[in-house]
Amino acid sequence: PISRKIASRIVEARERAPIADTLALAGIVEDCLPRAHGPRKGPHPATRIFQAIRIAVNGELDGLRRLLAEIPEILNVGGVFAAISFHSLEDRLVKERLRYLTNACVCPLMVVTCVRCNHPPGFLLQKKPIVPSETEMEANPRSRSAKLRVFVRNSEEIRRPPFDEVAGG
């Protein structure tokens, strides 16, 4: 994969001399990628590499996981949690956690009831994430990958009808 090639080139360059600045690192990354025909479009090829380094060094995904785990406890009833994610790793974590928090029941099929049955901690304001409009992306190109998801802590319990009513019996 290309990631191994980039990593080995970085190691080789560091053996010759320290990588002095981000332009040098970006050049190493760019040299590893296949040449495109015509002018380059979109973000610089090294953008994702710098993003991955920043995420790893800052422990961003671990911090996000800890925050997401605490949502029901830190929100008051009626409280709102909003998350803007800028890449798929963040968005997947947010989406999966909020989906779990909005499901009425998380029991395996063989379990009759649990503490969460019929009482999800909250709901999503919108099923799909809110993304920037074309106008917003023109005014602020960095917003192009942003996704906003909003979760609201329930103000009252939500109950499913008893099984008899659902089954028609």
Short mmCIF file of N, CA and C in Angstrom, two decimals:
data_model
loop_
_atom_site.label_atom_id
_atom_site.label_comp_id
_atom_site.label_asym_id
_atom_site.label_seq_id
_atom_site.Cartn_x
_atom_site.Cartn_y
_atom_site.Cartn_z
N PRO A 1 0.82 -1.20 0.00
CA PRO A 1 0.00 0.00 0.00
C PRO A 1 0.86 1.27 0.00
N ILE A 2 0.26 2.34 -0.38
CA ILE A 2 0.97 3.62 -0.49
C ILE A 2 1.45 4.11 0.88
N SER A 3 0.72 3.76 1.96
CA SER A 3 1.12 4.22 3.30
C SER A 3 2.48 3.66 3.69
N ARG A 4 2.75 2.41 3.33
CA ARG A 4 4.05 1.80 3.65
C ARG A 4 5.17 2.48 2.87
N LYS A 5 4.89 2.80 1.62
CA LYS A 5 5.88 3.49 0.79
C LYS A 5 6.20 4.86 1.39
N ILE A 6 5.17 5.59 1.78
CA ILE A 6 5.37 6.91 2.38
C ILE A 6 6.18 6.79 3.66
N ALA A 7 5.82 5.83 4.52
CA ALA A 7 6.52 5.64 5.79
C ALA A 7 7.99 5.31 5.57
N SER A 8 8.28 4.42 4.63
CA SER A 8 9.68 4.05 4.39
C SER A 8 10.47 5.22 3.81
N ARG A 9 9.84 6.02 2.96
CA ARG A 9 10.52 7.20 2.40
C ARG A 9 10.80 8.24 3.49
N ILE A 10 9.88 8.39 4.42
CA ILE A 10 10.10 9.32 5.53
C ILE A 10 11.28 8.85 6.38
N VAL A 11 11.31 7.54 6.67
CA VAL A 11 12.42 6.98 7.46
C VAL A 11 13.74 7.18 6.73
N GLU A 12 13.78 6.91 5.41
CA GLU A 12 15.00 7.10 4.62
C GLU A 12 15.46 8.56 4.67
N ALA A 13 14.52 9.48 4.50
CA ALA A 13 14.87 10.91 4.52
C ALA A 13 15.41 11.32 5.88
N ARG A 14 14.83 10.79 6.95
CA ARG A 14 15.29 11.13 8.31
C ARG A 14 16.68 10.57 8.59
N GLU A 15 17.03 9.45 7.94
CA GLU A 15 18.38 8.90 8.13
C GLU A 15 19.43 9.79 7.49
N ARG A 16 19.04 10.46 6.39
CA ARG A 16 19.98 11.37 5.72
C ARG A 16 20.11 12.69 6.48
N ALA A 17 18.99 13.22 6.92
CA ALA A 17 18.97 14.50 7.64
C ALA A 17 17.58 14.67 8.27
N PRO A 18 17.50 15.46 9.33
CA PRO A 18 16.18 15.70 9.92
C PRO A 18 15.26 16.39 8.91
N ILE A 19 13.99 16.07 9.00
CA ILE A 19 13.00 16.74 8.15
C ILE A 19 12.73 18.08 8.83
N ALA A 20 13.15 19.17 8.19
CA ALA A 20 13.19 20.48 8.83
C ALA A 20 11.84 21.17 8.91
N ASP A 21 10.96 20.93 7.94
CA ASP A 21 9.69 21.67 7.96
C ASP A 21 8.60 20.87 7.23
N THR A 22 7.40 21.41 7.27
CA THR A 22 6.27 20.71 6.67
C THR A 22 6.36 20.64 5.15
N LEU A 23 7.01 21.64 4.54
CA LEU A 23 7.17 21.60 3.08
C LEU A 23 8.03 20.42 2.66
N ALA A 24 9.06 20.12 3.43
CA ALA A 24 9.92 18.97 3.12
C ALA A 24 9.13 17.67 3.25
N LEU A 25 8.34 17.56 4.32
CA LEU A 25 7.52 16.37 4.51
C LEU A 25 6.48 16.24 3.40
N ALA A 26 5.85 17.34 3.04
CA ALA A 26 4.86 17.32 1.96
C ALA A 26 5.50 16.89 0.65
N GLY A 27 6.74 17.32 0.41
CA GLY A 27 7.45 16.92 -0.81
C GLY A 27 7.73 15.42 -0.85
N ILE A 28 8.10 14.86 0.29
CA ILE A 28 8.34 13.41 0.38
C ILE A 28 7.05 12.66 0.05
N VAL A 29 5.97 13.09 0.64
CA VAL A 29 4.68 12.44 0.39
C VAL A 29 4.31 12.55 -1.08
N GLU A 30 4.43 13.73 -1.63
CA GLU A 30 4.04 13.96 -3.03
C GLU A 30 4.88 13.10 -3.98
N ASP A 31 6.15 12.91 -3.67
CA ASP A 31 7.02 12.08 -4.52
C ASP A 31 6.61 10.61 -4.51
N CYS A 32 5.91 10.18 -3.49
CA CYS A 32 5.48 8.78 -3.39
C CYS A 32 4.20 8.50 -4.18
N LEU A 33 3.48 9.52 -4.52
CA LEU A 33 2.18 9.34 -5.16
C LEU A 33 2.33 9.30 -6.68
N PRO A 34 1.46 8.56 -7.35
CA PRO A 34 1.51 8.52 -8.80
C PRO A 34 1.25 9.91 -9.38
N ARG A 35 1.91 10.20 -10.47
CA ARG A 35 1.75 11.51 -11.12
C ARG A 35 0.39 11.61 -11.80
N ALA A 36 -0.29 12.71 -11.56
CA ALA A 36 -1.57 12.96 -12.22
C ALA A 36 -1.32 13.71 -13.52
N HIS A 37 -2.21 13.52 -14.45
CA HIS A 37 -2.10 14.24 -15.71
C HIS A 37 -2.82 15.58 -15.56
N GLY A 38 -2.17 16.66 -15.94
CA GLY A 38 -2.78 17.98 -15.85
C GLY A 38 -2.62 18.57 -14.47
N PRO A 39 -3.18 19.75 -14.27
CA PRO A 39 -3.04 20.42 -12.97
C PRO A 39 -3.78 19.67 -11.86
N ARG A 40 -3.22 19.73 -10.66
CA ARG A 40 -3.81 19.05 -9.51
C ARG A 40 -5.08 19.77 -9.07
N LYS A 41 -6.11 19.01 -8.77
CA LYS A 41 -7.37 19.56 -8.28
C LYS A 41 -7.59 19.09 -6.85
N GLY A 42 -8.25 19.91 -6.07
CA GLY A 42 -8.57 19.52 -4.71
C GLY A 42 -7.41 19.75 -3.76
N PRO A 43 -7.51 19.16 -2.58
CA PRO A 43 -6.49 19.38 -1.55
C PRO A 43 -5.15 18.76 -1.93
N HIS A 44 -4.10 19.27 -1.34
CA HIS A 44 -2.74 18.75 -1.58
C HIS A 44 -2.69 17.29 -1.14
N PRO A 45 -1.94 16.45 -1.86
CA PRO A 45 -1.88 15.02 -1.51
C PRO A 45 -1.40 14.76 -0.08
N ALA A 46 -0.61 15.66 0.48
CA ALA A 46 -0.09 15.43 1.84
C ALA A 46 -1.10 15.80 2.92
N THR A 47 -2.22 16.39 2.56
CA THR A 47 -3.20 16.84 3.55
C THR A 47 -3.65 15.70 4.45
N ARG A 48 -3.97 14.56 3.87
CA ARG A 48 -4.43 13.42 4.68
C ARG A 48 -3.33 12.88 5.58
N ILE A 49 -2.09 12.95 5.12
CA ILE A 49 -0.97 12.48 5.95
C ILE A 49 -0.82 13.38 7.17
N PHE A 50 -0.86 14.69 6.97
CA PHE A 50 -0.77 15.62 8.09
C PHE A 50 -1.95 15.44 9.04
N GLN A 51 -3.11 15.20 8.48
CA GLN A 51 -4.30 14.97 9.31
C GLN A 51 -4.10 13.72 10.17
N ALA A 52 -3.61 12.65 9.58
CA ALA A 52 -3.39 11.40 10.32
C ALA A 52 -2.36 11.60 11.43
N ILE A 53 -1.31 12.34 11.13
CA ILE A 53 -0.28 12.61 12.15
C ILE A 53 -0.88 13.41 13.29
N ARG A 54 -1.64 14.45 12.97
CA ARG A 54 -2.26 15.28 14.00
C ARG A 54 -3.21 14.46 14.87
N ILE A 55 -4.03 13.62 14.25
CA ILE A 55 -4.98 12.79 14.99
C ILE A 55 -4.26 11.86 15.95
N ALA A 56 -3.18 11.23 15.47
CA ALA A 56 -2.44 10.30 16.31
C ALA A 56 -1.71 11.02 17.45
N VAL A 57 -1.02 12.10 17.14
CA VAL A 57 -0.23 12.81 18.15
C VAL A 57 -1.14 13.40 19.23
N ASN A 58 -2.27 13.95 18.84
CA ASN A 58 -3.17 14.59 19.81
C ASN A 58 -4.13 13.61 20.49
N GLY A 59 -4.14 12.35 20.06
CA GLY A 59 -5.06 11.38 20.65
C GLY A 59 -6.51 11.78 20.45
N GLU A 60 -6.81 12.35 19.28
CA GLU A 60 -8.14 12.91 19.05
C GLU A 60 -9.25 11.87 19.07
N LEU A 61 -9.02 10.71 18.50
CA LEU A 61 -10.08 9.70 18.47
C LEU A 61 -10.37 9.15 19.86
N ASP A 62 -9.33 9.00 20.68
CA ASP A 62 -9.55 8.53 22.06
C ASP A 62 -10.34 9.55 22.86
N GLY A 63 -10.02 10.82 22.68
CA GLY A 63 -10.77 11.88 23.37
C GLY A 63 -12.22 11.91 22.93
N LEU A 64 -12.44 11.74 21.63
CA LEU A 64 -13.81 11.73 21.10
C LEU A 64 -14.58 10.54 21.65
N ARG A 65 -13.94 9.36 21.70
CA ARG A 65 -14.61 8.17 22.26
C ARG A 65 -15.03 8.40 23.71
N ARG A 66 -14.12 9.01 24.50
CA ARG A 66 -14.45 9.27 25.92
C ARG A 66 -15.64 10.23 26.03
N LEU A 67 -15.65 11.28 25.21
CA LEU A 67 -16.77 12.23 25.25
C LEU A 67 -18.07 11.55 24.84
N LEU A 68 -18.05 10.79 23.76
CA LEU A 68 -19.26 10.13 23.27
C LEU A 68 -19.83 9.16 24.30
N ALA A 69 -18.95 8.50 25.04
CA ALA A 69 -19.40 7.55 26.06
C ALA A 69 -20.16 8.25 27.19
N GLU A 70 -19.87 9.52 27.42
CA GLU A 70 -20.46 10.24 28.55
C GLU A 70 -21.70 11.05 28.19
N ILE A 71 -22.12 11.03 26.94
CA ILE A 71 -23.25 11.88 26.52
C ILE A 71 -24.47 11.77 27.43
N PRO A 72 -25.01 10.57 27.70
CA PRO A 72 -26.23 10.52 28.53
C PRO A 72 -26.02 11.09 29.94
N GLU A 73 -24.82 10.94 30.47
CA GLU A 73 -24.56 11.39 31.83
C GLU A 73 -24.31 12.90 31.91
N ILE A 74 -23.74 13.50 30.89
CA ILE A 74 -23.41 14.92 30.97
C ILE A 74 -24.52 15.84 30.48
N LEU A 75 -25.49 15.27 29.76
CA LEU A 75 -26.60 16.09 29.27
C LEU A 75 -27.77 16.04 30.24
N ASN A 76 -28.32 17.20 30.54
CA ASN A 76 -29.57 17.25 31.30
C ASN A 76 -30.70 16.85 30.38
N VAL A 77 -31.83 16.50 30.95
CA VAL A 77 -33.01 16.20 30.16
C VAL A 77 -33.34 17.43 29.32
N GLY A 78 -33.53 17.26 28.03
CA GLY A 78 -33.76 18.38 27.11
C GLY A 78 -32.48 18.97 26.58
N GLY A 79 -31.33 18.51 27.07
CA GLY A 79 -30.03 19.02 26.61
C GLY A 79 -29.73 18.58 25.19
N VAL A 80 -28.87 19.34 24.52
CA VAL A 80 -28.54 19.09 23.12
C VAL A 80 -27.05 18.84 22.99
N PHE A 81 -26.69 17.80 22.25
CA PHE A 81 -25.30 17.50 21.91
C PHE A 81 -25.16 17.65 20.41
N ALA A 82 -24.26 18.51 19.97
CA ALA A 82 -24.01 18.71 18.55
C ALA A 82 -22.54 18.41 18.26
N ALA A 83 -22.28 17.65 17.21
CA ALA A 83 -20.91 17.30 16.84
C ALA A 83 -20.70 17.60 15.36
N ILE A 84 -19.63 18.33 15.07
CA ILE A 84 -19.23 18.57 13.68
C ILE A 84 -18.00 17.71 13.45
N SER A 85 -18.10 16.81 12.49
CA SER A 85 -16.96 15.96 12.14
C SER A 85 -16.43 16.41 10.78
N PHE A 86 -15.11 16.24 10.61
CA PHE A 86 -14.47 16.69 9.38
C PHE A 86 -13.86 15.56 8.58
N HIS A 87 -13.90 14.36 9.10
CA HIS A 87 -13.43 13.21 8.32
C HIS A 87 -14.16 11.96 8.76
N SER A 88 -14.04 10.92 7.95
CA SER A 88 -14.87 9.73 8.14
C SER A 88 -14.59 9.00 9.44
N LEU A 89 -13.37 9.04 9.96
CA LEU A 89 -13.08 8.36 11.22
C LEU A 89 -13.90 8.97 12.36
N GLU A 90 -13.89 10.30 12.44
CA GLU A 90 -14.68 10.98 13.46
C GLU A 90 -16.17 10.73 13.24
N ASP A 91 -16.60 10.90 11.99
CA ASP A 91 -18.03 10.79 11.71
C ASP A 91 -18.57 9.41 12.01
N ARG A 92 -17.80 8.38 11.71
CA ARG A 92 -18.26 7.01 12.00
C ARG A 92 -18.45 6.82 13.50
N LEU A 93 -17.51 7.30 14.32
CA LEU A 93 -17.64 7.17 15.77
C LEU A 93 -18.89 7.89 16.28
N VAL A 94 -19.10 9.12 15.81
CA VAL A 94 -20.25 9.92 16.24
C VAL A 94 -21.54 9.24 15.79
N LYS A 95 -21.60 8.85 14.52
CA LYS A 95 -22.81 8.24 13.96
C LYS A 95 -23.18 6.96 14.70
N GLU A 96 -22.21 6.09 14.95
CA GLU A 96 -22.51 4.82 15.62
C GLU A 96 -22.96 5.04 17.06
N ARG A 97 -22.32 5.96 17.76
CA ARG A 97 -22.71 6.21 19.15
C ARG A 97 -24.11 6.82 19.23
N LEU A 98 -24.39 7.78 18.36
CA LEU A 98 -25.72 8.40 18.39
C LEU A 98 -26.80 7.41 17.95
N ARG A 99 -26.47 6.53 17.02
CA ARG A 99 -27.44 5.49 16.63
C ARG A 99 -27.74 4.60 17.83
N TYR A 100 -26.71 4.21 18.57
CA TYR A 100 -26.91 3.38 19.76
C TYR A 100 -27.80 4.11 20.78
N LEU A 101 -27.55 5.40 20.98
CA LEU A 101 -28.31 6.16 21.98
C LEU A 101 -29.76 6.41 21.57
N THR A 102 -30.08 6.28 20.29
CA THR A 102 -31.45 6.52 19.85
C THR A 102 -32.24 5.24 19.63
N ASN A 103 -31.59 4.10 19.71
CA ASN A 103 -32.32 2.83 19.57
C ASN A 103 -33.10 2.55 20.85
N ALA A 104 -34.34 2.13 20.68
CA ALA A 104 -35.19 1.87 21.84
C ALA A 104 -34.72 0.66 22.62
N CYS A 105 -34.19 -0.33 21.94
CA CYS A 105 -33.75 -1.53 22.62
C CYS A 105 -32.47 -2.02 21.99
N VAL A 106 -31.53 -2.42 22.82
CA VAL A 106 -30.25 -2.90 22.33
C VAL A 106 -30.01 -4.35 22.75
N CYS A 107 -31.09 -5.03 23.15
CA CYS A 107 -30.98 -6.41 23.63
C CYS A 107 -30.79 -7.37 22.47
N PRO A 108 -30.04 -8.46 22.70
CA PRO A 108 -30.06 -9.55 21.73
C PRO A 108 -31.48 -10.11 21.67
N LEU A 109 -31.85 -10.73 20.58
CA LEU A 109 -33.22 -11.21 20.39
C LEU A 109 -33.68 -12.18 21.47
N MET A 110 -32.75 -12.98 22.05
CA MET A 110 -33.17 -13.97 23.04
C MET A 110 -33.45 -13.36 24.42
N VAL A 111 -33.11 -12.08 24.65
CA VAL A 111 -33.36 -11.44 25.93
C VAL A 111 -34.74 -10.77 25.86
N VAL A 112 -35.54 -10.99 26.89
CA VAL A 112 -36.90 -10.45 26.88
C VAL A 112 -36.90 -8.95 27.14
N THR A 113 -36.24 -8.49 28.19
CA THR A 113 -36.18 -7.05 28.50
C THR A 113 -34.81 -6.71 29.08
N CYS A 114 -34.54 -5.41 29.08
CA CYS A 114 -33.31 -4.93 29.71
C CYS A 114 -33.60 -3.55 30.29
N VAL A 115 -32.61 -2.93 30.89
CA VAL A 115 -32.82 -1.62 31.49
C VAL A 115 -33.10 -0.55 30.43
N ARG A 116 -32.66 -0.77 29.18
CA ARG A 116 -32.88 0.22 28.13
C ARG A 116 -34.14 0.00 27.32
N CYS A 117 -34.77 -1.18 27.46
CA CYS A 117 -35.93 -1.48 26.60
C CYS A 117 -36.95 -0.36 26.65
N ASN A 118 -37.31 0.10 25.50
CA ASN A 118 -38.36 1.10 25.32
C ASN A 118 -38.04 2.48 25.90
N HIS A 119 -36.80 2.72 26.32
CA HIS A 119 -36.44 4.00 26.91
C HIS A 119 -35.13 4.51 26.33
N PRO A 120 -35.08 4.87 25.05
CA PRO A 120 -33.82 5.40 24.52
C PRO A 120 -33.49 6.73 25.19
N PRO A 121 -32.21 7.00 25.42
CA PRO A 121 -31.83 8.24 26.09
C PRO A 121 -32.16 9.51 25.30
N GLY A 122 -32.40 9.40 24.00
CA GLY A 122 -32.69 10.61 23.24
C GLY A 122 -33.03 10.33 21.80
N PHE A 123 -33.01 11.40 20.99
CA PHE A 123 -33.36 11.27 19.58
C PHE A 123 -32.50 12.22 18.76
N LEU A 124 -32.41 11.96 17.47
CA LEU A 124 -31.68 12.83 16.55
C LEU A 124 -32.62 13.89 16.01
N LEU A 125 -32.14 15.12 15.89
CA LEU A 125 -32.97 16.17 15.30
C LEU A 125 -33.24 15.88 13.83
N GLN A 126 -32.25 15.33 13.13
CA GLN A 126 -32.41 14.96 11.73
C GLN A 126 -31.77 13.61 11.52
N LYS A 127 -32.38 12.78 10.68
CA LYS A 127 -31.85 11.45 10.44
C LYS A 127 -30.49 11.53 9.74
N LYS A 128 -30.38 12.38 8.74
CA LYS A 128 -29.14 12.54 7.98
C LYS A 128 -28.34 13.70 8.57
N PRO A 129 -27.01 13.69 8.41
CA PRO A 129 -26.22 14.82 8.92
C PRO A 129 -26.48 16.08 8.09
N ILE A 130 -26.27 17.21 8.72
CA ILE A 130 -26.38 18.49 8.03
C ILE A 130 -25.02 18.79 7.41
N VAL A 131 -25.02 19.06 6.12
CA VAL A 131 -23.77 19.33 5.39
C VAL A 131 -23.83 20.74 4.82
N PRO A 132 -22.66 21.32 4.51
CA PRO A 132 -22.66 22.70 4.00
C PRO A 132 -23.29 22.81 2.61
N SER A 133 -23.91 23.95 2.37
CA SER A 133 -24.50 24.23 1.05
C SER A 133 -23.39 24.61 0.07
N GLU A 134 -23.72 24.63 -1.21
CA GLU A 134 -22.75 25.05 -2.23
C GLU A 134 -22.26 26.46 -1.94
N THR A 135 -23.17 27.34 -1.54
CA THR A 135 -22.81 28.73 -1.24
C THR A 135 -21.82 28.79 -0.08
N GLU A 136 -22.08 28.01 0.96
CA GLU A 136 -21.17 28.00 2.10
C GLU A 136 -19.80 27.46 1.71
N MET A 137 -19.77 26.40 0.89
CA MET A 137 -18.48 25.83 0.48
C MET A 137 -17.69 26.81 -0.39
N GLU A 138 -18.38 27.60 -1.21
CA GLU A 138 -17.69 28.62 -2.01
C GLU A 138 -17.09 29.69 -1.10
N ALA A 139 -17.85 30.10 -0.09
CA ALA A 139 -17.37 31.13 0.84
C ALA A 139 -16.31 30.58 1.78
N ASN A 140 -16.40 29.29 2.14
CA ASN A 140 -15.48 28.67 3.08
C ASN A 140 -15.14 27.26 2.60
N PRO A 141 -14.14 27.12 1.73
CA PRO A 141 -13.81 25.80 1.16
C PRO A 141 -13.47 24.74 2.21
N ARG A 142 -12.98 25.16 3.38
CA ARG A 142 -12.64 24.17 4.41
C ARG A 142 -13.86 23.49 5.00
N SER A 143 -15.04 24.04 4.73
CA SER A 143 -16.27 23.43 5.26
C SER A 143 -16.73 22.24 4.43
N ARG A 144 -16.09 21.97 3.31
CA ARG A 144 -16.59 20.97 2.35
C ARG A 144 -16.80 19.59 2.95
N SER A 145 -16.01 19.22 3.94
CA SER A 145 -16.14 17.86 4.49
C SER A 145 -16.90 17.83 5.82
N ALA A 146 -17.41 18.96 6.26
CA ALA A 146 -18.07 19.02 7.57
C ALA A 146 -19.44 18.33 7.56
N LYS A 147 -19.72 17.61 8.66
CA LYS A 147 -21.02 16.99 8.87
C LYS A 147 -21.45 17.29 10.30
N LEU A 148 -22.66 17.81 10.43
CA LEU A 148 -23.20 18.14 11.75
C LEU A 148 -24.28 17.14 12.11
N ARG A 149 -24.14 16.54 13.29
CA ARG A 149 -25.15 15.62 13.82
C ARG A 149 -25.59 16.16 15.17
N VAL A 150 -26.91 16.15 15.43
CA VAL A 150 -27.45 16.74 16.65
C VAL A 150 -28.32 15.72 17.38
N PHE A 151 -28.01 15.51 18.66
CA PHE A 151 -28.72 14.57 19.53
C PHE A 151 -29.37 15.36 20.66
N VAL A 152 -30.62 15.02 20.99
CA VAL A 152 -31.35 15.69 22.07
C VAL A 152 -31.70 14.65 23.13
N ARG A 153 -31.36 14.94 24.36
CA ARG A 153 -31.71 14.05 25.47
C ARG A 153 -33.22 14.15 25.70
N ASN A 154 -33.89 13.01 25.82
CA ASN A 154 -35.35 12.98 25.99
C ASN A 154 -35.80 13.73 27.24
N SER A 155 -36.93 14.42 27.09
CA SER A 155 -37.51 15.08 28.25
C SER A 155 -38.51 14.18 28.95
N GLU A 156 -39.00 13.15 28.24
CA GLU A 156 -39.88 12.17 28.86
C GLU A 156 -39.55 10.80 28.29
N GLU A 157 -39.99 9.79 29.00
CA GLU A 157 -39.74 8.44 28.53
C GLU A 157 -40.56 8.15 27.29
N ILE A 158 -39.97 7.42 26.37
CA ILE A 158 -40.69 6.99 25.18
C ILE A 158 -40.99 5.51 25.37
N ARG A 159 -42.23 5.15 25.23
CA ARG A 159 -42.61 3.74 25.42
C ARG A 159 -43.14 3.16 24.13
N ARG A 160 -42.74 1.93 23.87
CA ARG A 160 -43.33 1.18 22.76
C ARG A 160 -44.64 0.59 23.26
N PRO A 161 -45.58 0.33 22.34
CA PRO A 161 -46.80 -0.35 22.80
C PRO A 161 -46.45 -1.77 23.28
N PRO A 162 -47.25 -2.32 24.19
CA PRO A 162 -47.01 -3.70 24.62
C PRO A 162 -46.99 -4.64 23.44
N PHE A 163 -46.33 -5.80 23.60
CA PHE A 163 -46.18 -6.76 22.50
C PHE A 163 -47.52 -7.15 21.92
N ASP A 164 -48.55 -7.32 22.76
CA ASP A 164 -49.88 -7.74 22.27
C ASP A 164 -50.41 -6.78 21.24
N GLU A 165 -50.26 -5.45 21.48
CA GLU A 165 -50.76 -4.45 20.55
C GLU A 165 -49.99 -4.48 19.23
N VAL A 166 -48.70 -4.69 19.31
CA VAL A 166 -47.86 -4.72 18.11
C VAL A 166 -48.19 -5.96 17.29
N ALA A 167 -48.38 -7.10 17.97
CA ALA A 167 -48.63 -8.38 17.29
C ALA A 167 -50.08 -8.51 16.84
N GLY A 168 -50.92 -7.58 17.26
CA GLY A 168 -52.32 -7.63 16.84
C GLY A 168 -53.15 -8.59 17.65
N GLY A 169 -52.71 -8.90 18.87
CA GLY A 169 -53.41 -9.92 19.65
C GLY A 169 -54.03 -9.39 20.84
#
